[in-house]
Coordinates of N, CA and C and ligand atoms in Angstrom, one line a residue:
M37 N -50.6 22.0 -10.9 CA -50.3 20.8 -10.2 C -50.7 20.4 -8.5
P38 N -51.9 20.4 -8.5 CA -52.7 20.6 -7.1 C -52.1 19.9 -6.2
G39 N -51.0 18.8 -6.0 CA -49.8 18.1 -5.4 C -48.7 19.3 -5.0
R40 N -48.4 20.5 -5.1 CA -47.7 21.1 -5.3 C -48.3 22.4 -4.2
M41 N -49.3 22.5 -4.0 CA -50.1 23.9 -3.4 C -50.4 23.5 -1.8
Q42 N -49.9 21.8 -1.4 CA -49.9 21.4 -0.3 C -49.2 22.0 0.9
V43 N -49.9 22.4 1.5 CA -48.7 23.7 2.5 C -48.2 22.8 3.8
I44 N -48.5 21.3 4.1 CA -47.9 20.4 4.7 C -46.8 19.5 4.0
P45 N -45.7 19.6 3.7 CA -45.2 18.7 2.9 C -45.3 16.9 3.3
M46 N -45.5 16.1 1.8 CA -45.8 15.6 1.8 C -44.9 14.3 2.7
E47 N -44.3 14.3 3.3 CA -43.6 13.8 3.8 C -43.9 13.2 5.5
T48 N -44.8 14.4 5.3 CA -45.0 14.1 7.5 C -46.6 14.0 7.5
E49 N -47.3 13.8 5.5 CA -48.6 13.6 5.7 C -48.6 12.5 5.4
K50 N -48.0 12.2 4.4 CA -48.2 10.4 4.0 C -47.4 9.7 4.3
F51 N -46.9 9.7 4.9 CA -45.5 8.9 5.7 C -45.7 8.7 6.9
Y52 N -45.1 7.4 7.9 CA -45.5 7.1 9.3 C -44.1 8.5 9.5
T53 N -43.8 8.7 11.0 CA -42.7 9.1 11.8 C -43.2 8.6 13.4
L54 N -41.6 7.8 13.7 CA -41.7 7.6 15.6 C -41.9 8.7 16.0
P55 N -42.8 8.9 17.3 CA -43.0 9.1 18.0 C -42.5 9.6 19.1
P56 N -42.5 10.6 19.8 CA -41.1 10.4 20.7 C -41.9 10.1 22.0
L57 N -41.1 9.2 23.4 CA -41.8 8.8 24.2 C -42.0 9.5 25.4
P58 N -42.9 9.9 25.8 CA -44.3 10.6 26.8 C -43.5 11.4 28.3
Y59 N -42.0 10.4 28.8 CA -41.3 10.7 29.5 C -40.0 9.9 28.9
G60 N -39.2 10.4 30.3 CA -37.9 9.9 29.9 C -37.7 8.7 29.8
N61 N -35.9 8.2 29.2 CA -36.3 6.8 29.2 C -35.7 6.2 29.9
G62 N -35.4 6.7 31.1 CA -35.1 6.5 33.0 C -36.7 6.4 33.1
E63 N -37.0 6.8 33.4 CA -37.8 7.7 34.3 C -39.1 6.0 34.3
L64 N -39.1 4.7 33.3 CA -40.2 3.5 33.5 C -39.5 2.9 34.4
A65 N -38.3 2.6 34.6 CA -36.9 2.0 35.7 C -37.6 1.9 37.0
P66 N -38.0 0.8 37.6 CA -37.3 -1.0 37.2 C -38.3 -1.4 36.2
A67 N -39.2 -1.2 36.3 CA -40.4 -2.0 34.9 C -39.3 -2.3 33.8
I68 N -38.9 -1.2 33.2 CA -38.7 -1.6 32.2 C -36.9 0.0 32.1
S69 N -36.2 -1.0 32.5 CA -34.4 0.1 32.7 C -34.4 1.1 31.3
E70 N -33.6 1.8 31.8 CA -33.0 2.9 30.8 C -32.4 2.5 29.5
E71 N -31.9 1.5 29.1 CA -31.1 1.2 28.1 C -31.9 0.1 27.5
Q72 N -33.3 -0.7 28.2 CA -34.2 -1.2 27.2 C -34.9 -1.2 26.5
L73 N -35.6 0.6 27.6 CA -36.6 1.5 26.7 C -35.9 2.1 25.7
R74 N -35.2 2.8 25.1 CA -33.8 3.2 24.4 C -33.5 2.6 23.4
L75 N -33.4 1.8 23.2 CA -33.3 0.0 22.6 C -34.5 0.2 21.6
H76 N -35.5 -0.1 23.0 CA -37.4 -0.5 22.1 C -37.7 0.2 21.0
H77 N -37.4 1.6 21.9 CA -38.0 3.1 20.8 C -37.7 3.4 20.1
D78 N -36.0 3.9 19.7 CA -35.4 3.8 19.4 C -35.0 3.2 17.8
K79 N -34.0 1.6 18.5 CA -34.0 1.2 17.5 C -35.2 0.4 16.8
H80 N -35.9 -0.4 17.6 CA -36.7 -1.5 17.7 C -38.2 -1.0 16.8
H81 N -38.9 0.1 17.4 CA -40.1 0.4 17.3 C -39.4 1.1 15.9
N82 N -38.3 2.5 15.8 CA -38.0 2.8 14.4 C -37.9 2.1 13.0
A83 N -37.5 0.7 13.4 CA -37.9 -0.3 12.3 C -38.8 -0.2 11.8
Y84 N -39.8 -0.6 12.4 CA -40.7 -0.7 11.1 C -41.5 0.8 11.0
V85 N -41.1 1.8 11.5 CA -41.5 2.8 11.1 C -41.0 3.2 9.3
V86 N -39.2 2.5 9.9 CA -38.9 3.3 8.0 C -38.9 1.9 7.1
G87 N -39.9 0.9 8.1 CA -40.3 -0.5 7.3 C -41.3 -0.1 6.4
A88 N -42.3 0.2 7.3 CA -43.4 0.2 6.4 C -43.5 1.7 5.3
N89 N -42.7 2.9 5.9 CA -42.5 3.6 4.4 C -41.6 3.0 4.0
G90 N -41.2 2.5 3.7 CA -40.1 1.7 2.5 C -40.8 1.0 1.5
I91 N -42.0 -0.1 1.9 CA -42.9 0.0 1.1 C -43.9 1.0 0.5
L92 N -43.9 1.5 0.9 CA -44.6 2.5 0.7 C -44.3 3.2 -0.8
E93 N -43.4 3.7 -0.3 CA -42.3 4.0 -1.5 C -42.6 3.5 -2.8
R94 N -41.8 2.4 -2.1 CA -41.7 1.1 -3.4 C -42.8 1.1 -3.8
L95 N -44.5 0.6 -3.4 CA -45.6 1.0 -4.0 C -45.7 2.0 -5.1
D96 N -45.5 3.3 -4.4 CA -45.8 4.6 -5.2 C -44.5 4.6 -6.5
A97 N -43.7 4.2 -6.3 CA -42.6 4.0 -7.6 C -42.8 2.9 -8.1
A98 N -43.5 1.6 -8.3 CA -44.2 0.8 -8.7 C -45.8 0.8 -9.6
R99 N -46.2 2.0 -9.2 CA -47.4 2.7 -9.4 C -47.3 3.8 -10.4
K100 N -45.9 4.9 -10.7 CA -45.1 5.3 -10.8 C -44.8 5.0 -12.0
N101 N -43.9 4.2 -12.1 CA -43.0 3.0 -13.8 C -44.1 2.1 -13.8
G102 N -45.3 1.8 -13.4 CA -45.7 1.0 -14.1 C -45.1 -0.5 -14.3
T103 N -44.6 -0.4 -13.2 CA -44.6 -1.8 -13.0 C -45.3 -2.5 -11.5
D104 N -44.8 -4.1 -12.1 CA -45.3 -4.8 -10.6 C -44.2 -5.1 -9.6
L105 N -45.2 -5.5 -8.3 CA -45.4 -6.3 -7.1 C -45.3 -7.7 -7.1
D106 N -44.4 -8.1 -5.8 CA -45.7 -9.9 -5.2 C -46.4 -9.2 -4.7
M107 N -47.4 -9.0 -5.0 CA -48.3 -8.3 -4.0 C -48.3 -8.9 -2.7
K108 N -48.3 -10.4 -2.4 CA -48.8 -10.9 -1.6 C -47.9 -10.6 -0.7
A109 N -46.4 -10.9 -1.3 CA -45.2 -10.7 -0.5 C -45.4 -9.1 0.4
T110 N -45.8 -8.1 -0.8 CA -45.3 -6.8 0.0 C -46.7 -6.1 0.6
L111 N -47.4 -7.1 0.7 CA -48.8 -6.4 1.7 C -48.2 -6.8 3.2
K112 N -48.1 -8.1 3.1 CA -47.8 -9.0 4.1 C -46.6 -8.4 4.9
E113 N -46.0 -7.8 4.4 CA -44.6 -7.5 5.5 C -45.4 -5.4 5.5
L114 N -45.8 -5.1 4.8 CA -46.7 -3.9 4.4 C -47.5 -3.9 6.3
S115 N -48.4 -5.0 6.2 CA -48.7 -5.0 7.6 C -48.5 -5.3 8.8
F116 N -47.1 -6.4 8.7 CA -46.0 -6.3 9.6 C -45.9 -4.5 10.2
H117 N -45.4 -4.2 9.5 CA -44.9 -2.9 9.6 C -45.6 -2.0 10.0
V118 N -47.1 -2.0 9.2 CA -47.9 -0.1 10.2 C -48.5 -1.4 11.7
G119 N -48.6 -2.7 11.2 CA -49.0 -2.7 13.3 C -47.8 -2.6 13.9
G120 N -46.4 -3.1 13.6 CA -45.7 -2.6 14.8 C -45.4 -1.3 14.8
H121 N -46.0 -0.1 14.1 CA -45.8 0.8 13.5 C -47.1 1.2 15.2
I122 N -48.5 1.3 14.8 CA -49.8 1.4 15.5 C -49.1 0.9 16.7
L123 N -49.1 -0.3 17.4 CA -49.2 -0.9 18.5 C -48.0 -0.7 19.4
H124 N -47.1 -0.2 18.7 CA -45.2 0.5 19.8 C -46.3 1.4 19.9
S125 N -47.2 2.3 18.7 CA -47.4 3.9 19.4 C -48.2 4.0 20.4
L126 N -49.2 2.8 20.5 CA -50.0 2.6 21.6 C -49.5 2.1 23.1
F127 N -48.6 1.2 22.9 CA -48.4 0.8 24.2 C -46.9 1.7 24.9
W128 N -46.8 3.0 24.3 CA -45.5 4.1 25.1 C -47.1 4.7 25.6
G129 N -48.1 5.1 24.8 CA -49.4 6.2 25.4 C -49.7 5.2 26.6
N130 N -49.9 4.0 27.1 CA -50.8 3.7 28.1 C -50.2 3.0 29.0
L131 N -47.9 3.8 29.2 CA -47.7 3.7 30.8 C -47.2 4.8 31.0
A132 N -46.5 5.3 32.2 CA -46.3 6.4 32.8 C -45.7 5.6 33.6
P133 N -44.6 6.9 34.2 CA -44.0 6.2 35.4 C -44.9 5.8 36.6
A134 N -44.3 4.5 37.5 CA -44.8 4.2 38.7 C -45.0 5.4 39.6
G135 N -46.4 5.3 39.8 CA -46.7 6.4 41.0 C -46.6 7.9 40.4
K136 N -46.7 8.0 39.5 CA -46.8 9.0 38.8 C -46.7 9.2 37.8
G137 N -48.8 8.5 37.9 CA -49.4 8.6 36.5 C -49.6 6.7 36.4
G138 N -48.4 6.0 36.8 CA -48.5 4.7 36.0 C -49.0 3.6 37.4
G139 N -49.9 2.6 36.9 CA -50.0 1.8 38.3 C -51.2 2.0 39.1
G140 N -51.9 1.5 39.8 CA -52.9 1.7 40.3 C -54.2 0.8 39.6
T141 N -55.5 1.1 40.0 CA -55.8 0.8 39.0 C -57.3 0.6 38.5
P142 N -57.6 0.8 37.5 CA -58.9 1.9 36.3 C -59.7 2.2 37.5
T143 N -60.3 3.3 37.3 CA -61.6 4.0 37.9 C -62.4 4.4 36.8
G144 N -63.5 5.0 37.9 CA -65.3 5.1 36.4 C -65.3 4.1 35.7
A145 N -65.9 4.9 34.3 CA -66.5 4.0 33.6 C -65.3 2.9 33.1
L146 N -64.4 3.0 33.2 CA -63.4 2.1 32.7 C -63.2 0.5 33.9
D147 N -63.6 1.1 34.6 CA -63.3 0.2 35.4 C -64.7 -0.6 35.9
A148 N -66.0 0.2 35.5 CA -67.4 -0.2 35.4 C -67.1 -2.0 34.3
A149 N -66.6 -1.0 33.4 CA -66.4 -2.1 31.9 C -66.0 -3.2 32.1
I150 N -64.8 -3.6 32.9 CA -64.1 -4.2 33.0 C -64.4 -5.5 34.3
T151 N -64.9 -4.4 35.7 CA -66.1 -5.2 36.3 C -67.0 -6.0 35.6
A152 N -68.2 -5.7 34.7 CA -68.9 -6.0 34.1 C -68.3 -7.3 33.0
E153 N -67.5 -6.8 32.8 CA -66.7 -7.6 31.7 C -66.3 -9.3 32.4
F154 N -66.0 -8.8 33.2 CA -64.4 -10.1 33.4 C -64.4 -10.2 34.7
G155 N -66.2 -9.7 35.5 CA -66.3 -10.0 37.0 C -65.6 -9.1 37.9
S156 N -64.3 -9.1 38.2 CA -63.1 -8.1 38.9 C -62.2 -7.6 38.1
F157 N -61.4 -6.7 38.8 CA -60.2 -6.2 37.8 C -59.4 -6.8 38.2
E158 N -59.1 -8.2 39.5 CA -58.4 -9.2 39.4 C -58.4 -10.6 38.0
R159 N -60.0 -10.7 37.7 CA -60.1 -11.8 37.4 C -59.4 -11.2 35.6
F160 N -59.7 -9.8 35.7 CA -58.8 -9.4 34.0 C -58.0 -8.9 34.3
K161 N -56.7 -8.9 34.9 CA -55.4 -8.6 34.9 C -54.6 -10.4 34.5
K162 N -56.0 -11.5 34.9 CA -55.4 -12.8 35.3 C -55.4 -13.3 33.4
E163 N -56.4 -13.1 33.0 CA -56.5 -13.3 32.3 C -55.6 -12.8 31.0
F164 N -55.6 -11.5 30.9 CA -54.3 -10.6 30.4 C -53.0 -11.0 30.8
S165 N -53.2 -11.3 31.5 CA -51.1 -11.7 32.1 C -51.5 -13.2 31.4
M166 N -52.2 -14.1 31.7 CA -52.2 -15.2 30.9 C -52.1 -15.1 29.3
A167 N -52.8 -13.9 28.9 CA -53.0 -14.4 27.3 C -51.5 -13.5 26.7
A168 N -51.2 -12.7 27.6 CA -49.5 -12.4 27.0 C -48.4 -13.1 27.5
S169 N -48.2 -13.5 28.6 CA -48.1 -14.9 29.1 C -47.1 -16.3 28.2
G170 N -48.4 -16.0 27.2 CA -48.7 -17.4 26.7 C -48.2 -16.6 25.1
V171 N -48.2 -16.2 24.5 CA -47.9 -15.5 23.2 C -47.0 -16.4 22.2
E172 N -47.8 -17.7 21.7 CA -46.7 -18.3 20.9 C -45.5 -17.2 20.1
G173 N -44.5 -17.4 20.8 CA -43.1 -16.5 19.8 C -43.2 -15.2 20.1
S174 N -42.7 -14.1 19.1 CA -43.6 -12.7 19.3 C -44.8 -12.4 19.5
G175 N -45.2 -11.8 20.3 CA -46.8 -10.9 19.9 C -46.7 -9.8 21.2
W176 N -48.5 -9.8 21.0 CA -48.9 -8.8 22.6 C -50.1 -9.3 23.0
G177 N -49.8 -8.6 24.1 CA -51.1 -8.6 25.2 C -52.1 -7.6 24.9
A178 N -53.6 -7.5 24.6 CA -53.9 -6.6 24.4 C -55.9 -6.6 24.8
L179 N -56.0 -5.6 25.2 CA -57.7 -5.2 25.8 C -58.3 -4.1 24.5
A180 N -59.1 -4.4 23.8 CA -60.0 -4.3 23.5 C -61.6 -4.1 23.1
L181 N -61.9 -3.2 22.7 CA -63.8 -3.2 23.0 C -64.4 -3.2 21.6
C182 N -64.8 -4.4 22.2 CA -66.5 -4.5 20.2 C -66.7 -3.5 20.3
R183 N -66.9 -3.2 19.6 CA -67.9 -1.7 19.2 C -69.2 -2.3 18.5
K184 N -69.5 -3.1 18.0 CA -70.8 -3.8 17.8 C -71.4 -4.5 19.5
T185 N -71.1 -5.1 20.2 CA -71.5 -5.3 21.1 C -71.2 -4.8 22.8
G186 N -70.2 -3.4 22.8 CA -69.5 -2.6 23.6 C -69.1 -3.8 24.5
R187 N -68.5 -4.8 24.4 CA -67.9 -6.1 25.8 C -66.3 -5.3 25.1
L188 N -65.6 -5.7 26.5 CA -64.6 -5.8 26.0 C -63.9 -7.0 25.8
V189 N -62.3 -7.7 25.1 CA -62.5 -8.3 24.3 C -60.7 -8.4 24.4
V190 N -60.3 -9.6 25.3 CA -58.5 -9.3 25.4 C -57.9 -10.5 24.1
M191 N -56.9 -10.0 23.9 CA -56.6 -10.0 22.9 C -54.8 -10.7 22.6
Q192 N -55.0 -11.9 22.3 CA -53.4 -12.0 21.8 C -53.2 -12.0 20.4
I193 N -51.8 -10.8 20.5 CA -51.8 -10.9 19.1 C -49.8 -11.5 18.9
E194 N -50.5 -12.4 18.2 CA -49.0 -13.3 16.9 C -48.4 -12.0 16.1
K195 N -47.0 -11.8 16.3 CA -46.2 -11.0 15.8 C -46.8 -9.7 15.7
H196 N -46.9 -8.8 14.4 CA -48.1 -7.3 15.4 C -49.2 -7.5 14.7
N197 N -49.7 -8.4 14.1 CA -51.2 -8.3 13.2 C -52.1 -9.6 13.1
V198 N -51.7 -11.0 13.7 CA -52.3 -12.0 13.5 C -53.2 -12.1 15.0
N199 N -54.2 -12.4 14.4 CA -55.5 -12.2 15.3 C -55.8 -11.2 16.0
V200 N -55.3 -10.0 15.2 CA -56.5 -8.6 15.7 C -57.8 -8.7 14.9
Y201 N -58.8 -8.7 15.4 CA -60.2 -8.3 15.4 C -60.1 -6.6 14.3
P202 N -60.6 -6.9 13.6 CA -60.8 -5.3 12.6 C -61.7 -4.5 13.0
G203 N -61.8 -3.6 13.4 CA -62.8 -2.7 14.1 C -62.8 -2.6 15.4
F204 N -62.1 -3.1 16.2 CA -62.2 -3.1 17.4 C -61.1 -2.2 18.0
A205 N -61.8 -1.7 18.9 CA -60.5 -0.4 19.9 C -59.8 -1.0 20.0
I206 N -59.0 -0.4 20.7 CA -57.5 -0.9 21.0 C -57.4 -0.2 22.3
L207 N -57.7 -0.4 23.6 CA -57.3 0.3 24.4 C -56.1 -0.1 25.4
L208 N -55.6 -1.3 25.3 CA -54.5 -1.2 26.5 C -53.7 -2.1 25.5
V209 N -52.4 -2.2 25.6 CA -51.2 -3.0 24.6 C -50.3 -3.4 25.6
L210 N -49.4 -4.6 25.8 CA -48.4 -5.2 26.1 C -47.6 -5.8 25.0
D211 N -46.7 -4.6 24.6 CA -45.4 -5.8 24.5 C -44.6 -7.0 24.1
V212 N -45.0 -8.4 24.3 CA -43.8 -9.0 24.7 C -43.0 -10.1 24.1
W213 N -42.6 -9.0 22.9 CA -41.5 -10.0 22.2 C -40.4 -9.6 22.9
E214 N -39.4 -10.8 22.8 CA -38.1 -10.8 23.6 C -37.4 -9.1 23.1
H215 N -38.0 -8.8 22.7 CA -37.0 -7.0 22.2 C -37.6 -6.4 23.7
A216 N -38.5 -6.3 24.1 CA -39.4 -6.0 24.7 C -38.6 -6.0 26.4
Y217 N -37.8 -7.4 26.6 CA -37.6 -7.0 27.9 C -36.3 -7.9 27.9
Y218 N -36.0 -8.5 27.1 CA -34.4 -9.8 27.4 C -32.8 -8.6 28.0
L219 N -33.3 -7.2 27.9 CA -31.8 -7.4 29.0 C -32.2 -7.0 30.1
D220 N -33.3 -6.9 30.4 CA -34.0 -6.5 32.2 C -34.0 -7.6 32.4
Y221 N -34.9 -8.8 31.7 CA -35.6 -10.1 32.6 C -35.3 -11.6 31.9
K222 N -33.5 -11.6 30.7 CA -33.9 -12.4 29.6 C -34.6 -13.3 29.7
N223 N -35.2 -14.5 30.1 CA -36.1 -15.0 28.8 C -37.5 -15.3 29.6
D224 N -37.3 -14.1 30.9 CA -38.4 -14.6 31.7 C -39.3 -13.4 31.7
R225 N -40.3 -13.8 30.6 CA -41.7 -13.0 30.3 C -42.3 -12.9 31.1
A226 N -42.7 -14.0 32.1 CA -43.4 -13.5 33.3 C -43.4 -13.0 34.2
T227 N -42.0 -12.6 34.8 CA -41.4 -11.3 35.4 C -42.1 -10.0 34.8
F228 N -41.7 -9.6 33.2 CA -42.0 -8.8 32.9 C -43.6 -8.3 33.2
V229 N -44.5 -8.8 32.8 CA -45.7 -9.3 32.5 C -46.2 -8.8 33.8
E230 N -46.1 -8.8 35.2 CA -45.9 -8.5 36.5 C -45.5 -7.5 36.4
K231 N -44.5 -7.1 35.9 CA -44.1 -5.5 35.9 C -44.5 -4.5 35.6
F232 N -45.1 -4.9 34.3 CA -45.7 -3.9 33.8 C -47.1 -3.5 33.9
W233 N -47.2 -4.1 34.9 CA -49.2 -4.2 35.9 C -48.4 -2.2 36.4
T234 N -47.3 -2.5 37.3 CA -46.6 -1.2 37.9 C -46.6 -0.1 36.8
I235 N -47.1 0.0 35.5 CA -46.3 1.0 34.5 C -47.2 1.3 33.8
V236 N -48.9 0.9 34.1 CA -49.9 1.0 33.3 C -50.9 2.7 33.5
N237 N -50.9 3.4 32.2 CA -51.5 4.5 32.7 C -52.9 4.0 32.3
W238 N -53.5 3.7 33.5 CA -54.8 4.1 33.5 C -55.5 5.3 33.2
D239 N -55.4 6.4 33.5 CA -56.3 7.6 32.7 C -55.7 7.7 30.7
E240 N -54.8 7.0 30.4 CA -54.7 7.1 29.1 C -55.8 5.9 28.3
V241 N -55.6 4.5 29.3 CA -56.7 4.2 28.6 C -58.2 4.2 28.8
S242 N -58.4 4.8 30.1 CA -59.8 5.4 29.8 C -60.2 6.9 29.1
R243 N -59.1 7.5 28.6 CA -59.4 8.8 27.9 C -59.4 7.5 26.3
R244 N -59.1 6.5 25.9 CA -59.3 5.2 25.4 C -61.0 4.7 25.0
L245 N -61.3 4.3 25.7 CA -62.6 3.9 25.7 C -63.3 4.8 26.0
E246 N -64.0 6.2 26.1 CA -64.3 7.0 25.9 C -64.7 7.4 24.2
A247 N -63.1 8.1 23.8 CA -62.9 7.6 22.1 C -63.8 7.0 21.2
A248 N -63.4 5.7 22.2 CA -64.2 5.0 21.4 C -65.6 4.3 21.5
V249 N -66.5 4.8 23.1 CA -67.8 4.6 22.5 C -68.3 6.2 22.3
P250 N -69.8 6.0 21.5 CA -70.7 7.2 20.9 C -70.7 7.5 22.2
A251 N -70.5 9.2 21.9 CA -71.4 9.8 23.5 C -72.9 9.8 23.1
Ligands
MN76 MN1 -41.1 -4.3 20.6

């Protein structure tokens, strides 16, 4: 059985895992409080990991047993959970404690790309903030690169998977689900969006841009 020869156990290779935060739970305060961050990562993000893996297990079992699943419902659910897991993983990575890697403005090629597309960093910030603040219901603001045109695009993602452009490289995301800010800001999403800029890890966003553009 070739499967038994695998060095890496199946659990780590074929299923999703919750990545640890690259900073302490309290380190993004006051933009995101310790309690808010802990709940968001340990409970909400983890629920998408568990949800995605559960659906993959159901698919595996159905294939093994030869039973049928409701494909429409199953795949819709899978897209939602996988989208949630991937976006949250990107989110933690593009944040850093204010003044310790977080905040400030983009530099180098990223700064040039933003200025070329939006005219100025301020204009980009305004468009991104408006997109994030204006998500209907739960969703995300995102900055992405179209590999065909080389243009940067602001995305307004609903839930975790609606309005996502296939094949675009996602560079920066902001979670505007209520679960991201309700303890700190209650219903005031706009203030959360404003504080987000104090903890953006622009070096990470630059690395993502660099990785997305073929050398
Ligand atoms: Mn979230």
